[in-house]
Amino acid sequence: MLLSGKRLLVTGVLTEASIAFSVARVAQEQGAEVVLTSFGRPMKLTERAARRLPRPPDVLELDVTDPAHLTRLTEDLGARWGRLDGVVHAIGFAPPSCLGGDFLKAEWDDVATALHVSTYSFKALAAAALPLMKEHGGSIVGLDFDARQAWPAYDWMGVCKAALESTCRYLARDLGPFAIRVNLVAAGPIRTVAARSIPGFSAFEDAWSARAPLGWDVGDADPVARACAALLSDWFPATTGEMVHVDGGYHAMGA
């Protein structure tokens, strides 16, 4: 199996509709041992979703904006496994003022929250994983929404994703000497809880259905999960700093 013997940390599972849930499912089907993270009120939702995976995994408490949580994560995984082979970063949040089409209304405090949770956390999670990966290498995969252009209603989350893409390249530079690969999967729109909170999300659905040459199913995260599993495996040993599009080919179309 593709991920036989791998020990993976998967963040961002909220419900069965989460892309990260599909990633965890495919990873288990391919032989990986998985641990999830969550915190606060969503913890119960994550635990409920975990019970629906092929092998219900443990859910560790992790607020990626809290340094103490990140330190404890390293300690917990070190005691549990002694090593870590892969990490999935599927974390993003923006206050309501940062979304919806009025780009100019967001104040710095809200933008700072969005950047901290959605972008800086990628670096923070990589730093927490490094002590458990530096001796043998591994793979860090983040979920992206192609930020090379402006999208309707996406606003400051688009800025966060653009910064995420840059962060990926710098992490690839600095972690490469430890044989740690860092890549992003730029997914087409998937109808997750987070996506439904974006005003005007239906505009993405309509555009993708009409323009993606391979077609696109907003209710099917499996293609994205398979791409993540491939990047977490040993089959991409020389690929890092990359953004892999899993969007039905939409990104390649001019009109």
PDB file of N, CA and C in Angstrom, residues 164-227:
ATOM      1  N   LEU A 164       0.382  31.794   2.028  1.00  0.00           N
ATOM      2  CA  LEU A 164       0.614  30.368   2.274  1.00  0.00           C
ATOM      3  C   LEU A 164       1.492  29.775   1.179  1.00  0.00           C
ATOM      4  N   GLU A 165       1.234  30.152  -0.065  1.00  0.00           N
ATOM      5  CA  GLU A 165       2.017  29.637  -1.184  1.00  0.00           C
ATOM      6  C   GLU A 165       3.475  30.083  -1.073  1.00  0.00           C
ATOM      7  N   SER A 166       3.692  31.328  -0.659  1.00  0.00           N
ATOM      8  CA  SER A 166       5.061  31.799  -0.460  1.00  0.00           C
ATOM      9  C   SER A 166       5.711  31.088   0.721  1.00  0.00           C
ATOM     10  N   THR A 167       4.959  30.905   1.794  1.00  0.00           N
ATOM     11  CA  THR A 167       5.473  30.199   2.965  1.00  0.00           C
ATOM     12  C   THR A 167       5.905  28.783   2.601  1.00  0.00           C
ATOM     13  N   CYS A 168       5.144  28.130   1.747  1.00  0.00           N
ATOM     14  CA  CYS A 168       5.483  26.784   1.296  1.00  0.00           C
ATOM     15  C   CYS A 168       6.861  26.765   0.649  1.00  0.00           C
ATOM     16  N   ARG A 169       7.133  27.744  -0.179  1.00  0.00           N
ATOM     17  CA  ARG A 169       8.426  27.769  -0.869  1.00  0.00           C
ATOM     18  C   ARG A 169       9.582  27.987   0.112  1.00  0.00           C
ATOM     19  N   TYR A 170       9.398  28.880   1.084  1.00  0.00           N
ATOM     20  CA  TYR A 170      10.466  29.115   2.053  1.00  0.00           C
ATOM     21  C   TYR A 170      10.667  27.918   2.975  1.00  0.00           C
ATOM     22  N   LEU A 171       9.567  27.249   3.363  1.00  0.00           N
ATOM     23  CA  LEU A 171       9.711  26.031   4.159  1.00  0.00           C
ATOM     24  C   LEU A 171      10.424  24.944   3.359  1.00  0.00           C
ATOM     25  N   ALA A 172      10.087  24.844   2.076  1.00  0.00           N
ATOM     26  CA  ALA A 172      10.774  23.863   1.224  1.00  0.00           C
ATOM     27  C   ALA A 172      12.273  24.132   1.196  1.00  0.00           C
ATOM     28  N   ARG A 173      12.635  25.411   1.134  1.00  0.00           N
ATOM     29  CA  ARG A 173      14.061  25.779   1.134  1.00  0.00           C
ATOM     30  C   ARG A 173      14.745  25.366   2.438  1.00  0.00           C
ATOM     31  N   ASP A 174      14.105  25.664   3.561  1.00  0.00           N
ATOM     32  CA  ASP A 174      14.767  25.475   4.852  1.00  0.00           C
ATOM     33  C   ASP A 174      14.672  24.044   5.379  1.00  0.00           C
ATOM     34  N   LEU A 175      13.667  23.294   4.950  1.00  0.00           N
ATOM     35  CA  LEU A 175      13.508  21.929   5.443  1.00  0.00           C
ATOM     36  C   LEU A 175      14.081  20.883   4.483  1.00  0.00           C
ATOM     37  N   GLY A 176      14.392  21.303   3.268  1.00  0.00           N
ATOM     38  CA  GLY A 176      14.975  20.376   2.303  1.00  0.00           C
ATOM     39  C   GLY A 176      16.232  19.675   2.794  1.00  0.00           C
ATOM     40  N   PRO A 177      17.131  20.368   3.492  1.00  0.00           N
ATOM     41  CA  PRO A 177      18.337  19.688   3.983  1.00  0.00           C
ATOM     42  C   PRO A 177      18.041  18.542   4.957  1.00  0.00           C
ATOM     43  N   PHE A 178      16.844  18.522   5.526  1.00  0.00           N
ATOM     44  CA  PHE A 178      16.442  17.418   6.399  1.00  0.00           C
ATOM     45  C   PHE A 178      15.636  16.365   5.640  1.00  0.00           C
ATOM     46  N   ALA A 179      15.622  16.456   4.317  1.00  0.00           N
ATOM     47  CA  ALA A 179      14.854  15.528   3.474  1.00  0.00           C
ATOM     48  C   ALA A 179      13.348  15.613   3.752  1.00  0.00           C
ATOM     49  N   ILE A 180      12.910  16.797   4.159  1.00  0.00           N
ATOM     50  CA  ILE A 180      11.481  17.040   4.378  1.00  0.00           C
ATOM     51  C   ILE A 180      10.948  17.837   3.197  1.00  0.00           C
ATOM     52  N   ARG A 181       9.963  17.264   2.528  1.00  0.00           N
ATOM     53  CA  ARG A 181       9.329  17.916   1.386  1.00  0.00           C
ATOM     54  C   ARG A 181       8.106  18.708   1.849  1.00  0.00           C
ATOM     55  N   VAL A 182       7.888  19.865   1.227  1.00  0.00           N
ATOM     56  CA  VAL A 182       6.758  20.728   1.590  1.00  0.00           C
ATOM     57  C   VAL A 182       6.029  21.127   0.318  1.00  0.00           C
ATOM     58  N   ASN A 183       4.789  20.748   0.211  1.00  0.00           N
ATOM     59  CA  ASN A 183       4.007  21.014  -0.993  1.00  0.00           C
ATOM     60  C   ASN A 183       2.577  21.407  -0.640  1.00  0.00           C
ATOM     61  N   LEU A 184       1.896  21.996  -1.610  1.00  0.00           N
ATOM     62  CA  LEU A 184       0.491  22.361  -1.471  1.00  0.00           C
ATOM     63  C   LEU A 184      -0.337  21.656  -2.526  1.00  0.00           C
ATOM     64  N   VAL A 185      -1.576  21.361  -2.178  1.00  0.00           N
ATOM     65  CA  VAL A 185      -2.552  20.880  -3.148  1.00  0.00           C
ATOM     66  C   VAL A 185      -3.613  21.968  -3.301  1.00  0.00           C
ATOM     67  N   ALA A 186      -3.677  22.543  -4.495  1.00  0.00           N
ATOM     68  CA  ALA A 186      -4.656  23.586  -4.788  1.00  0.00           C
ATOM     69  C   ALA A 186      -5.926  22.918  -5.301  1.00  0.00           C
ATOM     70  N   ALA A 187      -6.897  22.814  -4.439  1.00  0.00           N
ATOM     71  CA  ALA A 187      -8.134  22.104  -4.763  1.00  0.00           C
ATOM     72  C   ALA A 187      -9.148  23.037  -5.401  1.00  0.00           C
ATOM     73  N   GLY A 188      -9.995  22.466  -6.233  1.00  0.00           N
ATOM     74  CA  GLY A 188     -11.177  23.179  -6.662  1.00  0.00           C
ATOM     75  C   GLY A 188     -12.133  23.300  -5.495  1.00  0.00           C
ATOM     76  N   PRO A 189     -13.228  24.039  -5.664  1.00  0.00           N
ATOM     77  CA  PRO A 189     -14.156  24.256  -4.549  1.00  0.00           C
ATOM     78  C   PRO A 189     -14.841  22.965  -4.117  1.00  0.00           C
ATOM     79  N   ILE A 190     -14.816  22.701  -2.820  1.00  0.00           N
ATOM     80  CA  ILE A 190     -15.495  21.554  -2.224  1.00  0.00           C
ATOM     81  C   ILE A 190     -16.501  22.094  -1.214  1.00  0.00           C
ATOM     82  N   ARG A 191     -17.674  21.521  -1.181  1.00  0.00           N
ATOM     83  CA  ARG A 191     -18.752  22.032  -0.333  1.00  0.00           C
ATOM     84  C   ARG A 191     -18.559  21.570   1.116  1.00  0.00           C
ATOM     85  N   THR A 192     -17.620  22.215   1.790  1.00  0.00           N
ATOM     86  CA  THR A 192     -17.348  21.937   3.195  1.00  0.00           C
ATOM     87  C   THR A 192     -18.099  22.944   4.066  1.00  0.00           C
ATOM     88  N   VAL A 193     -18.038  22.728   5.382  1.00  0.00           N
ATOM     89  CA  VAL A 193     -18.645  23.681   6.313  1.00  0.00           C
ATOM     90  C   VAL A 193     -17.997  25.047   6.153  1.00  0.00           C
ATOM     91  N   ALA A 194     -16.666  25.066   6.028  1.00  0.00           N
ATOM     92  CA  ALA A 194     -15.949  26.331   5.876  1.00  0.00           C
ATOM     93  C   ALA A 194     -16.339  27.032   4.582  1.00  0.00           C
ATOM     94  N   ALA A 195     -16.458  26.281   3.507  1.00  0.00           N
ATOM     95  CA  ALA A 195     -16.814  26.879   2.218  1.00  0.00           C
ATOM     96  C   ALA A 195     -18.209  27.496   2.259  1.00  0.00           C
ATOM     97  N   ARG A 196     -19.128  26.823   2.929  1.00  0.00           N
ATOM     98  CA  ARG A 196     -20.502  27.328   2.986  1.00  0.00           C
ATOM     99  C   ARG A 196     -20.594  28.627   3.778  1.00  0.00           C
ATOM    100  N   SER A 197     -19.576  28.913   4.589  1.00  0.00           N
ATOM    101  CA  SER A 197     -19.583  30.153   5.365  1.00  0.00           C
ATOM    102  C   SER A 197     -19.112  31.344   4.543  1.00  0.00           C
ATOM    103  N   ILE A 198     -18.609  31.087   3.326  1.00  0.00           N
ATOM    104  CA  ILE A 198     -18.133  32.174   2.458  1.00  0.00           C
ATOM    105  C   ILE A 198     -19.307  32.720   1.656  1.00  0.00           C
ATOM    106  N   PRO A 199     -19.663  33.993   1.824  1.00  0.00           N
ATOM    107  CA  PRO A 199     -20.751  34.562   1.037  1.00  0.00           C
ATOM    108  C   PRO A 199     -20.450  34.453  -0.462  1.00  0.00           C
ATOM    109  N   GLY A 200     -21.424  34.004  -1.234  1.00  0.00           N
ATOM    110  CA  GLY A 200     -21.229  33.893  -2.669  1.00  0.00           C
ATOM    111  C   GLY A 200     -20.488  32.662  -3.118  1.00  0.00           C
ATOM    112  N   PHE A 201     -20.364  31.655  -2.248  1.00  0.00           N
ATOM    113  CA  PHE A 201     -19.623  30.444  -2.616  1.00  0.00           C
ATOM    114  C   PHE A 201     -20.230  29.749  -3.830  1.00  0.00           C
ATOM    115  N   SER A 202     -21.539  29.892  -4.017  1.00  0.00           N
ATOM    116  CA  SER A 202     -22.192  29.235  -5.155  1.00  0.00           C
ATOM    117  C   SER A 202     -21.627  29.714  -6.487  1.00  0.00           C
ATOM    118  N   ALA A 203     -21.081  30.927  -6.507  1.00  0.00           N
ATOM    119  CA  ALA A 203     -20.481  31.437  -7.747  1.00  0.00           C
ATOM    120  C   ALA A 203     -19.286  30.590  -8.163  1.00  0.00           C
ATOM    121  N   PHE A 204     -18.527  30.092  -7.189  1.00  0.00           N
ATOM    122  CA  PHE A 204     -17.414  29.196  -7.491  1.00  0.00           C
ATOM    123  C   PHE A 204     -17.937  27.895  -8.089  1.00  0.00           C
ATOM    124  N   GLU A 205     -18.963  27.341  -7.475  1.00  0.00           N
ATOM    125  CA  GLU A 205     -19.522  26.071  -7.941  1.00  0.00           C
ATOM    126  C   GLU A 205     -19.970  26.178  -9.392  1.00  0.00           C
ATOM    127  N   ASP A 206     -20.703  27.237  -9.695  1.00  0.00           N
ATOM    128  CA  ASP A 206     -21.236  27.404 -11.058  1.00  0.00           C
ATOM    129  C   ASP A 206     -20.102  27.536 -12.070  1.00  0.00           C
ATOM    130  N   ALA A 207     -19.076  28.329 -11.732  1.00  0.00           N
ATOM    131  CA  ALA A 207     -17.965  28.552 -12.664  1.00  0.00           C
ATOM    132  C   ALA A 207     -17.203  27.259 -12.929  1.00  0.00           C
ATOM    133  N   TRP A 208     -16.938  26.501 -11.885  1.00  0.00           N
ATOM    134  CA  TRP A 208     -16.177  25.268 -12.059  1.00  0.00           C
ATOM    135  C   TRP A 208     -16.937  24.253 -12.907  1.00  0.00           C
ATOM    136  N   SER A 209     -18.204  24.110 -12.644  1.00  0.00           N
ATOM    137  CA  SER A 209     -19.000  23.147 -13.402  1.00  0.00           C
ATOM    138  C   SER A 209     -18.981  23.461 -14.890  1.00  0.00           C
ATOM    139  N   ALA A 210     -18.950  24.741 -15.219  1.00  0.00           N
ATOM    140  CA  ALA A 210     -19.022  25.146 -16.623  1.00  0.00           C
ATOM    141  C   ALA A 210     -17.673  25.104 -17.327  1.00  0.00           C
ATOM    142  N   ARG A 211     -16.569  25.341 -16.598  1.00  0.00           N
ATOM    143  CA  ARG A 211     -15.285  25.574 -17.250  1.00  0.00           C
ATOM    144  C   ARG A 211     -14.221  24.509 -17.052  1.00  0.00           C
ATOM    145  N   ALA A 212     -14.345  23.679 -16.033  1.00  0.00           N
ATOM    146  CA  ALA A 212     -13.308  22.662 -15.807  1.00  0.00           C
ATOM    147  C   ALA A 212     -13.396  21.594 -16.890  1.00  0.00           C
ATOM    148  N   PRO A 213     -12.363  21.385 -17.692  1.00  0.00           N
ATOM    149  CA  PRO A 213     -12.445  20.439 -18.807  1.00  0.00           C
ATOM    150  C   PRO A 213     -12.699  19.002 -18.377  1.00  0.00           C
ATOM    151  N   LEU A 214     -12.269  18.629 -17.176  1.00  0.00           N
ATOM    152  CA  LEU A 214     -12.546  17.283 -16.677  1.00  0.00           C
ATOM    153  C   LEU A 214     -13.836  17.223 -15.871  1.00  0.00           C
ATOM    154  N   GLY A 215     -14.508  18.364 -15.750  1.00  0.00           N
ATOM    155  CA  GLY A 215     -15.668  18.423 -14.884  1.00  0.00           C
ATOM    156  C   GLY A 215     -15.242  18.555 -13.431  1.00  0.00           C
ATOM    157  N   TRP A 216     -16.197  18.864 -12.576  1.00  0.00           N
ATOM    158  CA  TRP A 216     -15.877  19.033 -11.162  1.00  0.00           C
ATOM    159  C   TRP A 216     -17.103  18.770 -10.318  1.00  0.00           C
ATOM    160  N   ASP A 217     -16.919  17.947  -9.293  1.00  0.00           N
ATOM    161  CA  ASP A 217     -17.990  17.617  -8.366  1.00  0.00           C
ATOM    162  C   ASP A 217     -17.674  18.254  -7.026  1.00  0.00           C
ATOM    163  N   VAL A 218     -18.427  19.284  -6.645  1.00  0.00           N
ATOM    164  CA  VAL A 218     -18.140  20.013  -5.406  1.00  0.00           C
ATOM    165  C   VAL A 218     -18.424  19.175  -4.167  1.00  0.00           C
ATOM    166  N   GLY A 219     -19.052  18.030  -4.342  1.00  0.00           N
ATOM    167  CA  GLY A 219     -19.336  17.163  -3.213  1.00  0.00           C
ATOM    168  C   GLY A 219     -18.370  16.005  -3.061  1.00  0.00           C
ATOM    169  N   ASP A 220     -17.324  15.963  -3.880  1.00  0.00           N
ATOM    170  CA  ASP A 220     -16.403  14.819  -3.873  1.00  0.00           C
ATOM    171  C   ASP A 220     -14.981  15.279  -3.605  1.00  0.00           C
ATOM    172  N   ALA A 221     -14.502  15.043  -2.387  1.00  0.00           N
ATOM    173  CA  ALA A 221     -13.138  15.435  -2.023  1.00  0.00           C
ATOM    174  C   ALA A 221     -12.126  14.337  -2.299  1.00  0.00           C
ATOM    175  N   ASP A 222     -12.566  13.197  -2.817  1.00  0.00           N
ATOM    176  CA  ASP A 222     -11.661  12.062  -2.992  1.00  0.00           C
ATOM    177  C   ASP A 222     -10.477  12.367  -3.913  1.00  0.00           C
ATOM    178  N   PRO A 223     -10.663  13.059  -5.053  1.00  0.00           N
ATOM    179  CA  PRO A 223      -9.494  13.357  -5.886  1.00  0.00           C
ATOM    180  C   PRO A 223      -8.434  14.179  -5.159  1.00  0.00           C
ATOM    181  N   VAL A 224      -8.886  15.118  -4.333  1.00  0.00           N
ATOM    182  CA  VAL A 224      -7.942  15.929  -3.560  1.00  0.00           C
ATOM    183  C   VAL A 224      -7.222  15.057  -2.540  1.00  0.00           C
ATOM    184  N   ALA A 225      -7.971  14.187  -1.871  1.00  0.00           N
ATOM    185  CA  ALA A 225      -7.375  13.299  -0.864  1.00  0.00           C
ATOM    186  C   ALA A 225      -6.340  12.374  -1.480  1.00  0.00           C
ATOM    187  N   ARG A 226      -6.611  11.872  -2.671  1.00  0.00           N
ATOM    188  CA  ARG A 226      -5.650  10.976  -3.320  1.00  0.00           C
ATOM    189  C   ARG A 226      -4.360  11.712  -3.667  1.00  0.00           C
ATOM    190  N   ALA A 227      -4.476  12.960  -4.107  1.00  0.00           N
ATOM    191  CA  ALA A 227      -3.272  13.738  -4.407  1.00  0.00           C
ATOM    192  C   ALA A 227      -2.449  13.961  -3.145  1.00  0.00           C
TER     193      ALA A 227
END
